[in-house]
Amino acid sequence: MKNNNHKFLSVFLVAGFIIGACLGMTVSSFLDLNLGFSISLGSGFGMLIGIVIGSVIDDERQKKEK
């Protein structure tokens, strides 16, 4: 790939989605919440955190290359 500017953003987005869904299932079992709501909320927050972390890493990497 020639344009690989957002490599870490993609990786952390997917990782955040998966980890957030797993945490949502775990929390819903302990707190006796609706499973679908917990999975969707956990996945959403996980993806948001993954976007922030991946963007920061990609931004720092691009600053070092320049």
Tab-separated table of N, CA and C in Angstrom:
chain	number	residue	atom	x	y	z
A	1	MET	N	0.824	-1.184	0.000
A	1	MET	CA	0.000	0.000	0.000
A	1	MET	C	0.866	1.245	0.000
A	2	LYS	N	0.545	2.151	-0.872
A	2	LYS	CA	1.307	3.391	-0.930
A	2	LYS	C	0.869	4.375	0.151
A	3	ASN	N	-0.432	4.488	0.371
A	3	ASN	CA	-0.949	5.434	1.346
A	3	ASN	C	-1.278	4.696	2.638
A	4	ASN	N	-0.363	4.712	3.567
A	4	ASN	CA	-0.527	3.980	4.819
A	4	ASN	C	-0.505	4.944	6.001
A	5	ASN	N	-1.217	6.075	5.861
A	5	ASN	CA	-1.189	7.116	6.886
A	5	ASN	C	-2.009	6.763	8.116
A	6	HIS	N	-3.018	5.937	7.965
A	6	HIS	CA	-3.933	5.666	9.067
A	6	HIS	C	-3.917	4.196	9.469
A	7	LYS	N	-2.740	3.618	9.547
A	7	LYS	CA	-2.613	2.198	9.862
A	7	LYS	C	-3.044	1.912	11.297
A	8	PHE	N	-2.557	2.680	12.245
A	8	PHE	CA	-2.876	2.423	13.645
A	8	PHE	C	-4.317	2.786	13.969
A	9	LEU	N	-4.873	3.756	13.268
A	9	LEU	CA	-6.272	4.110	13.476
A	9	LEU	C	-7.179	2.931	13.159
A	10	SER	N	-6.901	2.252	12.064
A	10	SER	CA	-7.707	1.089	11.680
A	10	SER	C	-7.562	-0.051	12.681
A	11	VAL	N	-6.351	-0.290	13.117
A	11	VAL	CA	-6.101	-1.392	14.052
A	11	VAL	C	-6.800	-1.130	15.384
A	12	PHE	N	-6.657	0.073	15.919
A	12	PHE	CA	-7.253	0.373	17.217
A	12	PHE	C	-8.766	0.515	17.132
A	13	LEU	N	-9.304	0.876	15.972
A	13	LEU	CA	-10.745	0.940	15.798
A	13	LEU	C	-11.358	-0.455	15.922
A	14	VAL	N	-10.767	-1.417	15.236
A	14	VAL	CA	-11.264	-2.798	15.302
A	14	VAL	C	-11.041	-3.390	16.693
A	15	ALA	N	-9.870	-3.146	17.266
A	15	ALA	CA	-9.583	-3.675	18.603
A	15	ALA	C	-10.528	-3.079	19.639
A	16	GLY	N	-10.808	-1.788	19.530
A	16	GLY	CA	-11.731	-1.145	20.459
A	16	GLY	C	-13.135	-1.692	20.335
A	17	PHE	N	-13.555	-2.004	19.120
A	17	PHE	CA	-14.878	-2.586	18.900
A	17	PHE	C	-14.990	-3.942	19.586
A	18	ILE	N	-14.003	-4.786	19.396
A	18	ILE	CA	-14.032	-6.138	19.961
A	18	ILE	C	-13.919	-6.103	21.486
A	19	ILE	N	-12.988	-5.325	21.998
A	19	ILE	CA	-12.799	-5.244	23.446
A	19	ILE	C	-14.017	-4.615	24.116
A	20	GLY	N	-14.590	-3.588	23.487
A	20	GLY	CA	-15.779	-2.955	24.041
A	20	GLY	C	-16.965	-3.898	24.085
A	21	ALA	N	-17.138	-4.714	23.053
A	21	ALA	CA	-18.232	-5.687	23.058
A	21	ALA	C	-18.037	-6.721	24.159
A	22	CYS	N	-16.812	-7.179	24.351
A	22	CYS	CA	-16.540	-8.147	25.417
A	22	CYS	C	-16.778	-7.539	26.793
A	23	LEU	N	-16.345	-6.305	26.987
A	23	LEU	CA	-16.584	-5.645	28.265
A	23	LEU	C	-18.072	-5.400	28.496
A	24	GLY	N	-18.796	-5.074	27.438
A	24	GLY	CA	-20.240	-4.882	27.556
A	24	GLY	C	-20.948	-6.150	27.982
A	25	MET	N	-20.535	-7.278	27.419
A	25	MET	CA	-21.134	-8.554	27.835
A	25	MET	C	-20.797	-8.884	29.284
A	26	THR	N	-19.585	-8.616	29.690
A	26	THR	CA	-19.173	-8.899	31.061
A	26	THR	C	-19.936	-8.032	32.059
A	27	VAL	N	-20.022	-6.740	31.756
A	27	VAL	CA	-20.724	-5.825	32.661
A	27	VAL	C	-22.206	-6.163	32.731
A	28	SER	N	-22.802	-6.525	31.609
A	28	SER	CA	-24.235	-6.839	31.618
A	28	SER	C	-24.541	-8.091	32.429
A	29	SER	N	-23.609	-9.023	32.479
A	29	SER	CA	-23.857	-10.226	33.276
A	29	SER	C	-23.771	-9.933	34.776
A	30	PHE	N	-22.891	-9.020	35.160
A	30	PHE	CA	-22.776	-8.688	36.580
A	30	PHE	C	-23.890	-7.755	37.051
A	31	LEU	N	-24.292	-6.811	36.215
A	31	LEU	CA	-25.289	-5.826	36.617
A	31	LEU	C	-26.705	-6.198	36.197
A	32	ASP	N	-26.870	-7.327	35.541
A	32	ASP	CA	-28.184	-7.817	35.103
A	32	ASP	C	-28.888	-6.784	34.208
A	33	LEU	N	-28.163	-6.328	33.177
A	33	LEU	CA	-28.698	-5.361	32.221
A	33	LEU	C	-29.097	-6.059	30.927
A	34	ASN	N	-29.728	-5.319	30.045
A	34	ASN	CA	-30.095	-5.842	28.732
A	34	ASN	C	-28.814	-6.102	27.931
A	35	LEU	N	-28.663	-7.297	27.391
A	35	LEU	CA	-27.427	-7.695	26.708
A	35	LEU	C	-27.198	-6.884	25.433
A	36	GLY	N	-28.237	-6.691	24.632
A	36	GLY	CA	-28.074	-5.951	23.379
A	36	GLY	C	-27.663	-4.508	23.609
A	37	PHE	N	-28.265	-3.881	24.588
A	37	PHE	CA	-27.919	-2.498	24.912
A	37	PHE	C	-26.484	-2.403	25.419
A	38	SER	N	-26.075	-3.326	26.259
A	38	SER	CA	-24.725	-3.300	26.819
A	38	SER	C	-23.661	-3.537	25.753
A	39	ILE	N	-23.925	-4.461	24.834
A	39	ILE	CA	-22.958	-4.729	23.764
A	39	ILE	C	-22.822	-3.513	22.856
A	40	SER	N	-23.937	-2.914	22.484
A	40	SER	CA	-23.864	-1.762	21.585
A	40	SER	C	-23.211	-0.561	22.258
A	41	LEU	N	-23.518	-0.333	23.519
A	41	LEU	CA	-22.909	0.786	24.231
A	41	LEU	C	-21.415	0.554	24.443
A	42	GLY	N	-21.046	-0.664	24.827
A	42	GLY	CA	-19.630	-0.984	25.014
A	42	GLY	C	-18.835	-0.902	23.721
A	43	SER	N	-19.425	-1.369	22.620
A	43	SER	CA	-18.741	-1.298	21.325
A	43	SER	C	-18.562	0.145	20.878
A	44	GLY	N	-19.569	0.955	21.110
A	44	GLY	CA	-19.478	2.367	20.735
A	44	GLY	C	-18.390	3.096	21.487
A	45	PHE	N	-18.350	2.903	22.800
A	45	PHE	CA	-17.296	3.545	23.593
A	45	PHE	C	-15.922	2.977	23.263
A	46	GLY	N	-15.844	1.685	23.007
A	46	GLY	CA	-14.566	1.082	22.638
A	46	GLY	C	-14.032	1.624	21.319
A	47	MET	N	-14.940	1.790	20.349
A	47	MET	CA	-14.504	2.355	19.061
A	47	MET	C	-14.078	3.805	19.229
A	48	LEU	N	-14.779	4.562	20.058
A	48	LEU	CA	-14.407	5.952	20.296
A	48	LEU	C	-13.017	6.056	20.913
A	49	ILE	N	-12.749	5.228	21.892
A	49	ILE	CA	-11.426	5.220	22.520
A	49	ILE	C	-10.367	4.751	21.526
A	50	GLY	N	-10.703	3.758	20.695
A	50	GLY	CA	-9.768	3.287	19.675
A	50	GLY	C	-9.451	4.349	18.642
A	51	ILE	N	-10.442	5.150	18.268
A	51	ILE	CA	-10.208	6.235	17.307
A	51	ILE	C	-9.264	7.264	17.898
A	52	VAL	N	-9.476	7.620	19.153
A	52	VAL	CA	-8.624	8.626	19.794
A	52	VAL	C	-7.188	8.126	19.915
A	53	ILE	N	-7.012	6.907	20.406
A	53	ILE	CA	-5.659	6.370	20.581
A	53	ILE	C	-4.962	6.190	19.239
A	54	GLY	N	-5.651	5.625	18.249
A	54	GLY	CA	-5.047	5.424	16.932
A	54	GLY	C	-4.697	6.727	16.242
A	55	SER	N	-5.536	7.737	16.390
A	55	SER	CA	-5.255	9.031	15.772
A	55	SER	C	-4.036	9.701	16.396
A	56	VAL	N	-3.918	9.604	17.711
A	56	VAL	CA	-2.761	10.198	18.392
A	56	VAL	C	-1.476	9.503	17.960
A	57	ILE	N	-1.499	8.176	17.887
A	57	ILE	CA	-0.297	7.442	17.481
A	57	ILE	C	0.069	7.768	16.032
A	58	ASP	N	-0.924	7.799	15.133
A	58	ASP	CA	-0.648	8.125	13.735
A	58	ASP	C	-0.137	9.558	13.582
A	59	ASP	N	-0.683	10.481	14.372
A	59	ASP	CA	-0.248	11.870	14.293
A	59	ASP	C	1.207	12.005	14.747
A	60	GLU	N	1.571	11.350	15.842
A	60	GLU	CA	2.950	11.402	16.321
A	60	GLU	C	3.906	10.743	15.327
A	61	ARG	N	3.459	9.661	14.700
A	61	ARG	CA	4.314	8.972	13.726
A	61	ARG	C	4.537	9.848	12.494
A	62	GLN	N	3.501	10.551	12.054
A	62	GLN	CA	3.642	11.435	10.900
A	62	GLN	C	4.508	12.638	11.211
A	63	LYS	N	4.467	13.121	12.456
A	63	LYS	CA	5.331	14.243	12.836
A	63	LYS	C	6.797	13.834	12.838
A	64	LYS	N	7.081	12.580	13.249
A	64	LYS	CA	8.466	12.099	13.256
A	64	LYS	C	9.004	11.923	11.839
A	65	GLU	N	8.123	11.543	10.891
A	65	GLU	CA	8.565	11.304	9.518
A	65	GLU	C	8.890	12.606	8.788
A	66	LYS	N	8.306	13.706	9.223
A	66	LYS	CA	8.527	14.985	8.524
A	66	LYS	C	9.750	15.673	8.972
